[in-house]
Each structure stands twice: as C-alpha cells, then as structure tokens.
Coordinates of C-alpha atoms (C1' of nucleotides) in Angstrom, one line a residue:
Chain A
X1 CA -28.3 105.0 84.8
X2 CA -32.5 106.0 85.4
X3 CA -34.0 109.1 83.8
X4 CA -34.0 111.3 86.2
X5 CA -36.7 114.2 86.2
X6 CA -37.8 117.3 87.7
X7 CA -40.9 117.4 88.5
X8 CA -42.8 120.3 89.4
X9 CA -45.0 118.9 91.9
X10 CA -42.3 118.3 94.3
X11 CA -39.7 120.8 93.1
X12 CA -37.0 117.6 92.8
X13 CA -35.6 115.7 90.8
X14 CA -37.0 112.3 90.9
X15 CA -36.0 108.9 89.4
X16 CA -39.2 108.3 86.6
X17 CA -41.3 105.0 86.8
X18 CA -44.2 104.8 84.5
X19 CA -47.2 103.1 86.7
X20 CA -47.5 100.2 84.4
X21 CA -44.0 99.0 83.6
X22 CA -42.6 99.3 80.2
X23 CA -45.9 102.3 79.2
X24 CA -46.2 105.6 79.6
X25 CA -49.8 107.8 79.7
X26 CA -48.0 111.6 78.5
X27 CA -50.6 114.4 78.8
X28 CA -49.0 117.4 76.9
X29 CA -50.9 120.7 77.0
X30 CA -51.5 121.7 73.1
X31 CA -52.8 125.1 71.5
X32 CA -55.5 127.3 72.1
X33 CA -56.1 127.6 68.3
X34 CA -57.6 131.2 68.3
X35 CA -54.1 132.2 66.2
X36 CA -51.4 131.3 64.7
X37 CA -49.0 129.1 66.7
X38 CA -46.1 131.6 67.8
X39 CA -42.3 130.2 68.8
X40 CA -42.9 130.3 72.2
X41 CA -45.6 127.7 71.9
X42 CA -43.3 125.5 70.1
X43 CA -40.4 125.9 72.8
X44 CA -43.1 124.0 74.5
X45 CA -44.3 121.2 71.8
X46 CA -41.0 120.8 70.8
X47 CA -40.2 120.0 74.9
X48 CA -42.7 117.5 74.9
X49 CA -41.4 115.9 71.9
X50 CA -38.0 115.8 72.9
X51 CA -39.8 113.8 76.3
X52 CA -41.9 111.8 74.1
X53 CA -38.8 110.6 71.5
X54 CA -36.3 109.9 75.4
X55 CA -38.9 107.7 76.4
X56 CA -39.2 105.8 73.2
X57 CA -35.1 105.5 72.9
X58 CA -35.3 104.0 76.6
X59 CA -37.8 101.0 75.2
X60 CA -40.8 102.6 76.6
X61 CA -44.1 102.6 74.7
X62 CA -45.5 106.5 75.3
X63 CA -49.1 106.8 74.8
X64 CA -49.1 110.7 74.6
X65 CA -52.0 113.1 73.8
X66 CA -51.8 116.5 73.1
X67 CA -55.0 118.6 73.0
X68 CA -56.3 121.5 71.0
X69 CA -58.3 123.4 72.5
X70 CA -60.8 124.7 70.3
X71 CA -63.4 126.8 72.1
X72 CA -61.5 130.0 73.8
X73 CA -61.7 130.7 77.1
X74 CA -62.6 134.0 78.6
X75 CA -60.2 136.6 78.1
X76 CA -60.8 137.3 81.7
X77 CA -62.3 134.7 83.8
X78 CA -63.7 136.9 86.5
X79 CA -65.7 139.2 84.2
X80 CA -68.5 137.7 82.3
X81 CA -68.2 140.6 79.8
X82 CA -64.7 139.3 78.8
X83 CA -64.6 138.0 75.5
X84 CA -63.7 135.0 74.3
X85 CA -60.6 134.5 72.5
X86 CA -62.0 132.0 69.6
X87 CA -65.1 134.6 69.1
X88 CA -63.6 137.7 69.3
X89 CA -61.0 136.5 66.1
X90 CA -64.5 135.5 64.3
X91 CA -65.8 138.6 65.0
X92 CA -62.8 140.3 63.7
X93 CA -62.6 138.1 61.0
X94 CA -66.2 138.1 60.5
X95 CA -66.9 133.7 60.1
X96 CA -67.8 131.2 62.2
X97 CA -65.9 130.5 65.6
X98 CA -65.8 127.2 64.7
X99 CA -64.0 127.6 61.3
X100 CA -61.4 129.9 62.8
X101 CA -60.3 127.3 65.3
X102 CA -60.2 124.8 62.3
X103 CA -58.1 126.7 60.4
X104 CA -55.3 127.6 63.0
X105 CA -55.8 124.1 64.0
X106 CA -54.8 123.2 60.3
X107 CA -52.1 125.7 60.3
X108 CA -50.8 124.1 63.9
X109 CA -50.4 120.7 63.3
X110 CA -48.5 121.7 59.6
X111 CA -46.3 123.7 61.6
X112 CA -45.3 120.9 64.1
X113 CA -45.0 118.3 62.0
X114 CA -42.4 120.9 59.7
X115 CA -40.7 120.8 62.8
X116 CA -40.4 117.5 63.0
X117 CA -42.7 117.0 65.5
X118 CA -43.5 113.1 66.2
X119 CA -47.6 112.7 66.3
X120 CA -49.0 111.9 69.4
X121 CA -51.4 109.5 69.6
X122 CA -54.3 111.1 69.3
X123 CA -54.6 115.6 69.1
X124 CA -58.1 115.3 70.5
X125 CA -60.6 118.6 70.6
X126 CA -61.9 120.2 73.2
X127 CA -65.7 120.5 71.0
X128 CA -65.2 116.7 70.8
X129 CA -65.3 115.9 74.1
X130 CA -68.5 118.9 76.0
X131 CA -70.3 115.2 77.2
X132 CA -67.7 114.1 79.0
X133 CA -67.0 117.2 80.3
X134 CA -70.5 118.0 81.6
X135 CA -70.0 114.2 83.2
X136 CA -67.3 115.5 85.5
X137 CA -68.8 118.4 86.3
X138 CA -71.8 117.0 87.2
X139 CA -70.0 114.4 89.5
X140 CA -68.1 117.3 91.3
X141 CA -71.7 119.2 91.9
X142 CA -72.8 115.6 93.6
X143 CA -69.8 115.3 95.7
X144 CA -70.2 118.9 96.8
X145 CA -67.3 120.3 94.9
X146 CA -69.2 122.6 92.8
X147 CA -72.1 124.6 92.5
X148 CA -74.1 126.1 90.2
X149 CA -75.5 129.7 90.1
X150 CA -78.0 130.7 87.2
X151 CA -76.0 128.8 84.8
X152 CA -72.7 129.1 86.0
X153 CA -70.7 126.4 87.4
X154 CA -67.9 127.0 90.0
X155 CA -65.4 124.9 91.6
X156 CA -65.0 125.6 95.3
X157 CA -61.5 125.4 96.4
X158 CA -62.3 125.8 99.9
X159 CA -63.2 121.7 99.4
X160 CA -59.8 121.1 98.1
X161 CA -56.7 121.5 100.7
X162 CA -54.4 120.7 98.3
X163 CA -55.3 123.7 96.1
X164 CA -52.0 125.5 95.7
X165 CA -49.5 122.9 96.3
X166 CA -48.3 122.4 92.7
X167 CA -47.7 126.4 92.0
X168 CA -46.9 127.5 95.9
X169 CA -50.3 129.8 96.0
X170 CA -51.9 129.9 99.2
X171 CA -55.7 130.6 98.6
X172 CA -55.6 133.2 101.8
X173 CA -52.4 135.3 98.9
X174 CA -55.4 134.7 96.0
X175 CA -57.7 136.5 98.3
X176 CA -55.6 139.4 98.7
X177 CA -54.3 139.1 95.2
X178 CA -55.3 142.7 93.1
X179 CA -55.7 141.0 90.1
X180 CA -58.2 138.6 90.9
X181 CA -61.6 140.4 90.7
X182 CA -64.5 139.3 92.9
X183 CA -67.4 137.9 91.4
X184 CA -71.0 138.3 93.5
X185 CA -71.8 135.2 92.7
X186 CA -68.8 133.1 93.7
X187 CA -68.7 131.8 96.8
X188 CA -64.7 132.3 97.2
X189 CA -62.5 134.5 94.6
X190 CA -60.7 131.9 93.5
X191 CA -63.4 129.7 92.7
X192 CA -62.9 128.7 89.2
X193 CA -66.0 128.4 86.7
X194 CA -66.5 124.9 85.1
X195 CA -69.2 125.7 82.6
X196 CA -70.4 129.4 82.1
X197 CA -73.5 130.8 80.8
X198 CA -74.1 133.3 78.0
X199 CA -77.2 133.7 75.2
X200 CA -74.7 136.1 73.5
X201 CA -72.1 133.2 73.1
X202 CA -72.0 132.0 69.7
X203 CA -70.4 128.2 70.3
X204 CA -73.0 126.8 73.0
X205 CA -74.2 123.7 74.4
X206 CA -77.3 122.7 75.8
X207 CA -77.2 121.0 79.3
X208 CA -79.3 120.8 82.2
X209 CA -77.6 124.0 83.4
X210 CA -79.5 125.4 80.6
X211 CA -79.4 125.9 76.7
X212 CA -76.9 128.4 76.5
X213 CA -73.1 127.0 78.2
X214 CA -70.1 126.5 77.1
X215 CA -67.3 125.0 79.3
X216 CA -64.7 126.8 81.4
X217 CA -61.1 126.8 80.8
X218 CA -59.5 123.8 82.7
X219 CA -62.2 121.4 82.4
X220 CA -61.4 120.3 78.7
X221 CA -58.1 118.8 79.8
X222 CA -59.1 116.9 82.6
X223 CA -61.7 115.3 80.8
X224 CA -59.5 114.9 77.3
X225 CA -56.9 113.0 79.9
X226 CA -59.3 110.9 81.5
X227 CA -61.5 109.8 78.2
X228 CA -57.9 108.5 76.7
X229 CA -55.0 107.9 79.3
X230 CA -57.5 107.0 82.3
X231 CA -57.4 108.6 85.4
X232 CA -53.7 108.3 86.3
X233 CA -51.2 110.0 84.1
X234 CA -47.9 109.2 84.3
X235 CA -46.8 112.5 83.1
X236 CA -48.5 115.6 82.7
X237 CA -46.3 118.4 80.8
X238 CA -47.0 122.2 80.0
X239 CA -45.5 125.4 79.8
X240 CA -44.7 126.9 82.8
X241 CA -47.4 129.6 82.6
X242 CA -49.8 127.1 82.8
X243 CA -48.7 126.0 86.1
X244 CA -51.6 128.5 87.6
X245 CA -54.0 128.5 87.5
X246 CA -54.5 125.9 84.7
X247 CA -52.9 122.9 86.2
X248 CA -53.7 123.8 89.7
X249 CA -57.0 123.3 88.8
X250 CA -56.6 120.2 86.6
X251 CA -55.5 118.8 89.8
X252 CA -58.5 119.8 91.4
X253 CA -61.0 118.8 89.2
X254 CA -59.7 115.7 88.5
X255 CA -58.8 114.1 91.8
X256 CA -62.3 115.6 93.4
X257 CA -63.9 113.9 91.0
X258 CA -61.9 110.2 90.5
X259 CA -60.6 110.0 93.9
X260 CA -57.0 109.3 92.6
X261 CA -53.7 111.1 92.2
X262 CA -54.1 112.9 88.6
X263 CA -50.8 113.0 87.2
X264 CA -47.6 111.8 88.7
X265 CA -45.1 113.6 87.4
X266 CA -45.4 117.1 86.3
X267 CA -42.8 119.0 83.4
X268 CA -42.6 122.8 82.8
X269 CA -41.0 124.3 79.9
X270 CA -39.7 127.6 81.0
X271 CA -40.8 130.5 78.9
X272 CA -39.3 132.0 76.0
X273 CA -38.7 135.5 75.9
X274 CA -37.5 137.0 72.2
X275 CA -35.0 140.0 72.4
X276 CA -34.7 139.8 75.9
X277 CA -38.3 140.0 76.8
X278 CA -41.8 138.7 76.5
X279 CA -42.9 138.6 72.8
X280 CA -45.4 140.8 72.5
X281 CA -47.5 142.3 69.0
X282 CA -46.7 145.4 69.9
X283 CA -43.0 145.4 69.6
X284 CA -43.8 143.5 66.5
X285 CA -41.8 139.8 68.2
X286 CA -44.1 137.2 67.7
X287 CA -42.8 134.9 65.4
X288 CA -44.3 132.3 63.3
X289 CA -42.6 129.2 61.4
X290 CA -43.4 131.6 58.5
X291 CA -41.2 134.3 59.3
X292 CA -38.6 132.3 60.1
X293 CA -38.8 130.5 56.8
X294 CA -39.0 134.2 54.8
X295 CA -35.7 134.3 56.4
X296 CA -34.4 131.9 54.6
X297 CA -34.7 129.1 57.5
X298 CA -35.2 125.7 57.5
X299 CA -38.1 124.6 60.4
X300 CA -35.2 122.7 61.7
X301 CA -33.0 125.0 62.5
X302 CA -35.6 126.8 64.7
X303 CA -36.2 123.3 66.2
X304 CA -32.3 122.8 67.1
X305 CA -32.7 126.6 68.3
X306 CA -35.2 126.0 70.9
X307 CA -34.2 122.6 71.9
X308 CA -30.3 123.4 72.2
X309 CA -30.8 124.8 75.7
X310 CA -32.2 123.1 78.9
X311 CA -36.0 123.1 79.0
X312 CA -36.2 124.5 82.9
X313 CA -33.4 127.4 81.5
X314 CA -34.8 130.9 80.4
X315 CA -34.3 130.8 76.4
X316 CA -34.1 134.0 74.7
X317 CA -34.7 134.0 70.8
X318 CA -32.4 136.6 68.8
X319 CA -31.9 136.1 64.7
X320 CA -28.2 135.7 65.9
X321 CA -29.0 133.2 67.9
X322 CA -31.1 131.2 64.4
X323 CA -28.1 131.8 62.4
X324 CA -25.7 130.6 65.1
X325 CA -27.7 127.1 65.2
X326 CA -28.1 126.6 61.2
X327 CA -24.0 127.1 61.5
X328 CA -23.8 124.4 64.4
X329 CA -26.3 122.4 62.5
X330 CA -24.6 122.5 59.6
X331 CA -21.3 120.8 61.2
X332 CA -23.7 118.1 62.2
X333 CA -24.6 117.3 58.7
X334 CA -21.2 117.3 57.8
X335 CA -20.4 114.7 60.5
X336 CA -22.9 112.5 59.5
X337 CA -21.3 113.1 55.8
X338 CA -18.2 112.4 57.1
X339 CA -19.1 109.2 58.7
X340 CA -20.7 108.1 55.5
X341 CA -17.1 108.6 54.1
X342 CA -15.5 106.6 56.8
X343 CA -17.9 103.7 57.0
X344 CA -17.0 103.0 52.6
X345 CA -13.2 103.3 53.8
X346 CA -12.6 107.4 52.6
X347 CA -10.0 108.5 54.8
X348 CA -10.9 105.3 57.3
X349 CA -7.9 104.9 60.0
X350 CA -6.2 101.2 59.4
X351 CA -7.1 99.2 62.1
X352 CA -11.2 98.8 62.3
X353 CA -11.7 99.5 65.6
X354 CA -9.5 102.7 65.9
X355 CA -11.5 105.1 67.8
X356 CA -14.2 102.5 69.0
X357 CA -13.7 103.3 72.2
X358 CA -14.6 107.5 71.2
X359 CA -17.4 106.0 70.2
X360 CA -18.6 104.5 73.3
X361 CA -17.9 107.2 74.9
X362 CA -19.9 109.7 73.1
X363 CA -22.8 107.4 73.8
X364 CA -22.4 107.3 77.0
X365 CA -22.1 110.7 78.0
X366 CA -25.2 111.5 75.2
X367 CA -27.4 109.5 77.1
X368 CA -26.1 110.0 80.6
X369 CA -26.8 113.8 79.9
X370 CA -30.3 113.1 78.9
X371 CA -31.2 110.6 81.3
X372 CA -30.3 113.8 83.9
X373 CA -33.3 115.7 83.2
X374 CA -33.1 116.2 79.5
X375 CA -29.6 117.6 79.3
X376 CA -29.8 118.5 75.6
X377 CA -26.7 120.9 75.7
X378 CA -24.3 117.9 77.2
X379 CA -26.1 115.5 74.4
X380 CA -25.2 117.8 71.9
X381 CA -21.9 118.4 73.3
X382 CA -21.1 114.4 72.9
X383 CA -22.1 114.6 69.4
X384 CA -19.6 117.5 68.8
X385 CA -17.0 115.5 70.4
X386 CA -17.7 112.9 67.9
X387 CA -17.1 115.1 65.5
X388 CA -13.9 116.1 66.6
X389 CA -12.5 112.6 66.8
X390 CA -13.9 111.5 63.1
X391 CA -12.6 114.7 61.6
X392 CA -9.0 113.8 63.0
X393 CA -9.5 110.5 60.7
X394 CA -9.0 108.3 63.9
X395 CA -12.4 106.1 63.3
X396 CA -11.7 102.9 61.3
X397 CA -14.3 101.6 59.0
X398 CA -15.9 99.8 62.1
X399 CA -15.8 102.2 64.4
X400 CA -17.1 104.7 61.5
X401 CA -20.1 102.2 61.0
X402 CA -20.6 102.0 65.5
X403 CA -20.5 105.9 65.2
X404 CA -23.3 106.5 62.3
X405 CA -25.6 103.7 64.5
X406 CA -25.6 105.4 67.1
X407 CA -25.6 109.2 65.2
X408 CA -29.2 107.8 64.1
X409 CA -30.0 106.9 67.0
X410 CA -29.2 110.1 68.3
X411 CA -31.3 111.6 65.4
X412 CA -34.3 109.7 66.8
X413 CA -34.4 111.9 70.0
X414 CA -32.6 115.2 68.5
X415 CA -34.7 115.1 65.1
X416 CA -32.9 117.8 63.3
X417 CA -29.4 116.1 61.8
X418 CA -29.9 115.5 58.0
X419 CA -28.5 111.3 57.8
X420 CA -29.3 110.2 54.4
X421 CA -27.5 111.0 51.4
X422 CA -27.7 113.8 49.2
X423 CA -28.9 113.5 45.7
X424 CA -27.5 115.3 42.7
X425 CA -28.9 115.6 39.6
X426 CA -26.8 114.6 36.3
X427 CA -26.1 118.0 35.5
X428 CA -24.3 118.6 38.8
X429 CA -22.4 115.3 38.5
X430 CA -21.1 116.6 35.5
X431 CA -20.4 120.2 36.9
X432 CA -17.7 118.2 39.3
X433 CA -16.6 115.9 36.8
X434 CA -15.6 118.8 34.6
X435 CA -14.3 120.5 37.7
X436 CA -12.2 118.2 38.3
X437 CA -11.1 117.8 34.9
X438 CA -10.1 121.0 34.9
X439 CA -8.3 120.8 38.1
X440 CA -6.2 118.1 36.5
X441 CA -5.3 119.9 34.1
X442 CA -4.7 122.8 36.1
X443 CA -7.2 124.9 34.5
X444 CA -8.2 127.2 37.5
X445 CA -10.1 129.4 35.9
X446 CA -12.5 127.1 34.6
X447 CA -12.5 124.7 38.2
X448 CA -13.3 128.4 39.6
X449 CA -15.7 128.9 37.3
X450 CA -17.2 125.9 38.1
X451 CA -17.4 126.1 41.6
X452 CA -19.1 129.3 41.6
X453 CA -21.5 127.6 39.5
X454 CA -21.7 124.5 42.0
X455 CA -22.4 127.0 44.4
X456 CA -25.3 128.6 42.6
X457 CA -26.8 125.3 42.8
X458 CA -26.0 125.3 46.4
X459 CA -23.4 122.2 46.0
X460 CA -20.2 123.3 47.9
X461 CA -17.2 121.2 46.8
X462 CA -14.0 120.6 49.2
X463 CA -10.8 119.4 47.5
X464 CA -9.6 117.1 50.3
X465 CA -6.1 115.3 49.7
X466 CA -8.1 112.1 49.2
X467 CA -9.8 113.9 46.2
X468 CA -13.3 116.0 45.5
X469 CA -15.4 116.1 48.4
X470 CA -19.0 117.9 47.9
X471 CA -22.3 118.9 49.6
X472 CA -25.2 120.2 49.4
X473 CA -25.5 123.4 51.4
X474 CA -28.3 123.8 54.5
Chain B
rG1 C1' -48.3 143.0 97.2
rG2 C1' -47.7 137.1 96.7
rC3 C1' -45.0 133.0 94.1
rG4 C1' -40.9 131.3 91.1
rG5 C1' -36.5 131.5 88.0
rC6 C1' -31.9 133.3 86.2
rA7 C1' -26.7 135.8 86.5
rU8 C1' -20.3 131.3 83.8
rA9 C1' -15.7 134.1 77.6
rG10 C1' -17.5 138.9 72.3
rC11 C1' -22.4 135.9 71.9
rC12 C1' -25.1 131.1 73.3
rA13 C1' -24.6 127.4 77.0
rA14 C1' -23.2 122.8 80.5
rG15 C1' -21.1 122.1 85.1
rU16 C1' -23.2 115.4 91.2
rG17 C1' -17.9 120.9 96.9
rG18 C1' -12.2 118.3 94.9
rC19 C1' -8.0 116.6 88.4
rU20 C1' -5.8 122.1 83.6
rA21 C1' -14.3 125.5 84.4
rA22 C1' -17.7 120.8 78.7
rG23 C1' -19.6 122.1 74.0
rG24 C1' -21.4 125.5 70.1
rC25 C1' -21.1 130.3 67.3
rG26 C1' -17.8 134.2 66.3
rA27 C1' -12.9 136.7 66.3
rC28 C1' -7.6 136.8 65.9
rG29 C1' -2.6 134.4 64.7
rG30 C1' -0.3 130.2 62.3
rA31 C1' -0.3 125.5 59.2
rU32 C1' -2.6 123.5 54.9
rU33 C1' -4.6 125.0 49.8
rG34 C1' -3.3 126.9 42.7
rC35 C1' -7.0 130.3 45.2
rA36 C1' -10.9 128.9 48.3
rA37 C1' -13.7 125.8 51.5
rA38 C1' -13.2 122.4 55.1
rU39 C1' -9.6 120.7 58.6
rC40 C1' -5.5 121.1 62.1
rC41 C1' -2.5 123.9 66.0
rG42 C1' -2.7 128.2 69.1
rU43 C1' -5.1 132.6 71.5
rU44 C1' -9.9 134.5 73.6
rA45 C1' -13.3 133.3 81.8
rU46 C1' -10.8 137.9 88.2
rC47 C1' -17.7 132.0 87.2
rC48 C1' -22.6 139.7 89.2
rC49 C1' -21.1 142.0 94.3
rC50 C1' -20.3 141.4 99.8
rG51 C1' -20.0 138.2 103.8
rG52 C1' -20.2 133.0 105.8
rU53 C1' -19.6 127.4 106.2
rU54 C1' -15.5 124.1 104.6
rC55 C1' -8.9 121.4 104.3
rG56 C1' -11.3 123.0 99.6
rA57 C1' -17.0 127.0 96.9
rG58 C1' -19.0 128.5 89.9
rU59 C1' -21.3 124.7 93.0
rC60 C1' -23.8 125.1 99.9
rC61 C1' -25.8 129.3 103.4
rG62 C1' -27.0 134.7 104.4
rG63 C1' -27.4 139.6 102.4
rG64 C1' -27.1 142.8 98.1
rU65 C1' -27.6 144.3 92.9
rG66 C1' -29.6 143.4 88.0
rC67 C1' -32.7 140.8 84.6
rC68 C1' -37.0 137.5 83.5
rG69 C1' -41.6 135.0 84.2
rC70 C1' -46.3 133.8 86.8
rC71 C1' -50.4 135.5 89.9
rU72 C1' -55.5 138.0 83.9
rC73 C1' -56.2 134.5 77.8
rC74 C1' -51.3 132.9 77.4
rA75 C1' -46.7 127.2 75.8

RNA sequence: GGCGGCAUAGCCAAGUGGCUAAGGCGACGGAUUGCAAAUCCGUUAUCCCCGGUUCGAGUCCGGGUGCCGCCUCCA
C-alpha cells in the first residue's frame, strides 16, 4: 500500500511521490521566536515530525528544513504604526531584538528536542538569509510583480490569478473583507508588503530601497526554501492558520519569481484549542513544556497527547486528557517490558512461533493506518492489540523477538515508548531480594514494608505466578 | 460579511455504503492475589436533529441545531 495524503492544495487525498525518487525536499513552517514556544505550536512541530520519521520508515531520505523566524513581523500588516512582535518583547524587556529572538530560539529548539523531536536538516534564520531575500524581491519588481513606494515593497496580486486557490479566498471577498484595512499606498488591499520601511525600526538592513528595511512576513520562507530545498518542494507543511495569508503568498512569491510549481504537496495541522477554546493569556491557557513538567509530566507524555489524535482532527488539550495519555503510555512501556520477558523465555508460549501471525498483523494494520494519511489513532490501536495478545502469554520466544522488532520500529515513527531496560541501583536490587525473602518466608509485613519502600523509589513490584516482576514507574 | 472544519459510550478517539460500530482512559461486577499491583472474564453507543438517495447510511445528498478555527501577529 502508497502513503496516501491530504493535501491542502487540492482538498484530496493523493497518493505521495517525491519528485526525485527515493528523496524528499520537506519545508516545515518553524517559530516566530518573539516567546516562548506554546503547545499549540508543538501540535504542529510534532506533525511535522511524525511526517518526517513515516517517510524515513518508508526508505525515503527527507531533506527537511524548519525555519525560525527571527525578525517579527508587523503586528498588523496594513498599519505601519503596528509594532513588531520581536521589538515590542525588547522593548518590554528592555535588550536587544536580536538577543530576545536568540534566547526563545534557545529555549525552542531545547523544548523540541525534549520532545523528542528528530533535527531537521538544517533550522535556518530568517536574519541569515535578508540577501537572498532582497534577490527575490528584486526579481519580482523586474518581472512586474512588485513595486516599490518610498521604501515599501508590495506584491501585486492582481499579477497572480492563482492567488487564493490554496485557502478558497477570492481577492474580490479580500476587497470587501472589514478586516483588511486600506493602505494609500497599495495599489490593491490585498497587496502584501515584501520589504517595509521604518528609521524607528531597531533590526534594519540597508538596500537599494534605502537604509532603513526590514523584510515582510512571507518572504523569509520562500527564500529559506529555495536557498536549501531548490525551487520545487516536495512538501510544504504548516499549521492551518498559516494557510492565509502566509502560504497563499509563499505561493505567490515564489512561483512569480522561479516560474515553477512551489511546493507539491501541502499539510495542515489543525489547530489546538485548550479547554475547549483558543488558548489565550488571558484565561491564563497557554502552556509551555515547563508547565506541563511542574506537573509532574514527562515531555513525552505531552508528545503522545498531541500526536494520539489525527492531525486534520480538532484536538482539545484538558489536564485529564495529559493524565489519560501518561496512563496509556504507561501500558506501552509495560508491553515493551513484557516482550523483553517473552523474548528470554518468561512466560514464553511453547511453540516459537505461537502468535506470529498476531504479530504480522499488528504490523500490518500499524502501517496500513499510517500510510492512510497519518492515521496515528489506528497505529496506536495495533500496538494495543499487540498488547492484548502478549499479555494473554500467546507469543513464543520467536514471535516475542518478531514483536519487539517491529515495537522499535514502531518507536521510530511514534517516538514516545520507553524500549530499553530499566536500571536499578544495588540498593534496590537488594530491596527485592529481601522482599522476596520475606515473601518466602511469609513475612508480609516486612514484603509490605518493602514495597512501600520500592515504591518510594518509584520501583513498583508485581508478584506474577512465574515469580517477582518489577518496574520502574513513568 | 467571506472561507473552512467538527458533532460516534462517562471522557478521548478510529471507522474505504454491507460481517456482532476499532482502540485508549475511567467506572462497575466477578476471577486471581497473603494484601496489593498487574492480568483475565463480563457490563458500560437510540453514531446531534429532520428529510432524501439506496436492497442496505455513522458513512452519500439536502435542510436544521450546536461548537471550533481562519480572514489581523499567530503552529
């Protein structure tokens, strides 16, 4: 069976080919790093991965860049007065713009890679890359695609027809749209500014549109994409809010100025909304990895949280719902514990292959839900149903060994199933020793004893009727 | 006002028009256990409402209702 996508661009699901067989050019859109990284942004990085690690268990090689964008955009693009986001947090903060967007840049990629994040190829910054920037835009003003009005450069969208086809907008609705405000100087309202103008801007760059610009919001990803993937993507991914206008205008910035379909596949993480709404400061819902971790979290159980769902589903993030995945992820550990058990003989069915063919089908049915558009809840299912049929000790040591290959392969794409062994220290190995002792002996109070003490040390011990089982909790 | 999405058990969540509607979390009853834990067995769904198409609809079509997101920086 093919991995089978949606893709946004044609509202279908479509069979994926990368262009060049057997390699994949994956564009994900990264942070804005004015602030700290918030759950929501990571139901989206964590989408991406999830993408990134399917590919790679299909034998593809993924070249896959994620930007950070490091000089803000206009808190309202219509309004030269609006502020931008990077420079009104070093205002507030009082330093420079530039070592704000450092820092949360910092803070981001520790966060994702807690998460368990696979690194892209290359997280390359907007501030890198103004030259190649200014080279786009100054190929879109030759071909007539842009102008430039006393610093300011626009894109005119009247000289793109396909404007709007990716997020449904007709231009005509834009026009007539409230919340777009008009701007004297554009030539059409929705005319989006390439480079901007503004002596009272703190990060700046010289240019021949004079000494005091700084790029526009879209450009940086068009020109990010280009410098490392080359002109075709294969796949371009996103959160869905960035559907317009920033990848509507990707689209058109980049194909005015190459000539050549941008991306061929486009992927939209739906939006996350916590406690049945958008997160908002206000209401006091905007989570970082360091709340849940005050919690008493592990980063991986708000990975399994926000990838247990389908992508293109509306997620809502309660506590409950945290809790209820450590729980599930839990049981997942204890499989893969389990299996362990099996593969040295514990509790092993006697024939070898008994429950090979489980096995097989597990497999099967965990990649036939991913291949279908990233169905992670049917993946997970299949690993549950392994479960069920190790637990009911009907996996012989061969099929025990077929199951735990292909649990770590599952691993590679899931990311959040703890495989290797735990290791106690010699104080707890002679906490069970004793307890079971004691047990012999039939010396409850002091095997109680011991357990509670076991469980101090967050060892939880099972008497099984093939003897002491333990492990180590979360 | 324009665009899009969602509605399946107490909660979360799959479901190519066709066998008894996956799976997880939780709850309850029983088994097991020195007591637990884990595990096993069992119970827990008029698929939002009303029409229509069809031999057959959770699934397709039309109309409601409710919720969410985008159109402004937003993943």
């Amino acid at each position: 069976m093919s991995f089978r996508v949606f893709n946004s661009l044609t509202r279908r699901k479509e069979i994926f080919t990368p262009r060049e067989p057997g390699r994949v050019r994956m564009y994900n859109c990264g942070p804005t790093v004015y602030n700290r990284q918030h759950i929501g942004n990571f139901r989206s990085f964590l989408f991406a991965d999830l993408l990134r690690r399917w590919l790679e268990y299909l034998g593809l090689e993924v070249s896959q860049v994620m930007n950070i964008t490091d000089v803000g955009h206009l808190t309202d693009d219509a309004d030269m007065d609006g502020e931008d986001k990077i420079e009104a947090q070093a205002r507030r903060e009082k330093i420079d713009p530039q070592k704000i967007a450092d820092g949360y840049a910092e803070l981001f990629l520790a966060d994702v890679r807690e998460l368990g994040v696979l690194a892209p190829m290359a997280y390359p910054r907007a501030t890198d890359h103004i030259p190649e920037m200014l080279e786009i835009i100054n190929g879109l003003i030759e071909k007539g695609h842009a102008y430039e009005k006393a610093g300011n450069v626009y894109f005119d969208v009247t000289t793109f027809p396909r404007y709007g086809r990716l997020s449904g907008n007709k231009v005509e609705d834009l026009e007539a749209g409230k919340r777009v405000e008009v701007r004297e100087d554009k030539r059409h309202p929705a005319d989006f500014a390439l480079w901007k103008a503004d002596p009272k801007h703190l990060m700046k760059w010289d240019s021949r549109f004079g000494p005091d610009g700084f790029p526009g919001w879209h450009i940086e990803c068009s020109a990010m994409a280009r410098k490392l993937l080359g002109d075709e993507l294969d796949i371009h991914t996103g959160g869905e809010d960035n559907v317009f206008p920033h990848h509507e205008c990707e689209i058109a910035q980049s194909e005015c100025f190459t000539g050549v379909t941008f991306a061929r596949f486009w992927m939209h993480a739906k939006f996350l909304t916590v406690d049945g709404g958008k997160m908002s400061k206000s209401l006091g819902n905007v989570y970082t990895l360091d709340d849940v971790k005050e919690r008493g979290y592990q980063p991986r159980a708000l990975r399994y949280a926000l990838m247990r769902g389908h992508y293109r589903q509306p997620l809502n993030f309660t506590w409950e719902i945290l809790e209820e995945s450590r729980a599930a992820l839990e049981k997942l550990d204890d499989l893969a514990h389990r299996l362990r058990l099996s593969c040295a003989g514990t509790g092993a069915a006697a024939d070898a292959d008994e429950g090979s063919a489980a096995v097989d089908s597990a497999q099967k049915s965990f990649e036939d839900g991913l291949n279908d558009d990233l169905n992670m809840p049917q993946a997970l299912a299949s690993l549950f149903e392994l479960r069920s049929t190790a637990l009911e000790g009907s996996l012989g040591t061969a099929a025990a060994q077929r199951a735990m290959a292909f649990l770590k392969k599952a691993n590679s794409v899931v990311g959040v199933i703890k495989l290797e062994e735990d290791t106690l220290d010699a104080r707890v190995h002679e906490l069970i020793a004793a307890r079971v002792h004691a047990r012999e002996t039939q010396d409850w109070a002091a095997s109680d004893r011991i357990r509670d003490e076991l469980n101090e040390l967050d060892v939880v011990v099972q008497d099984t009727p093939d003897g002491t089982i333990w492990r180590k909790k979360g």
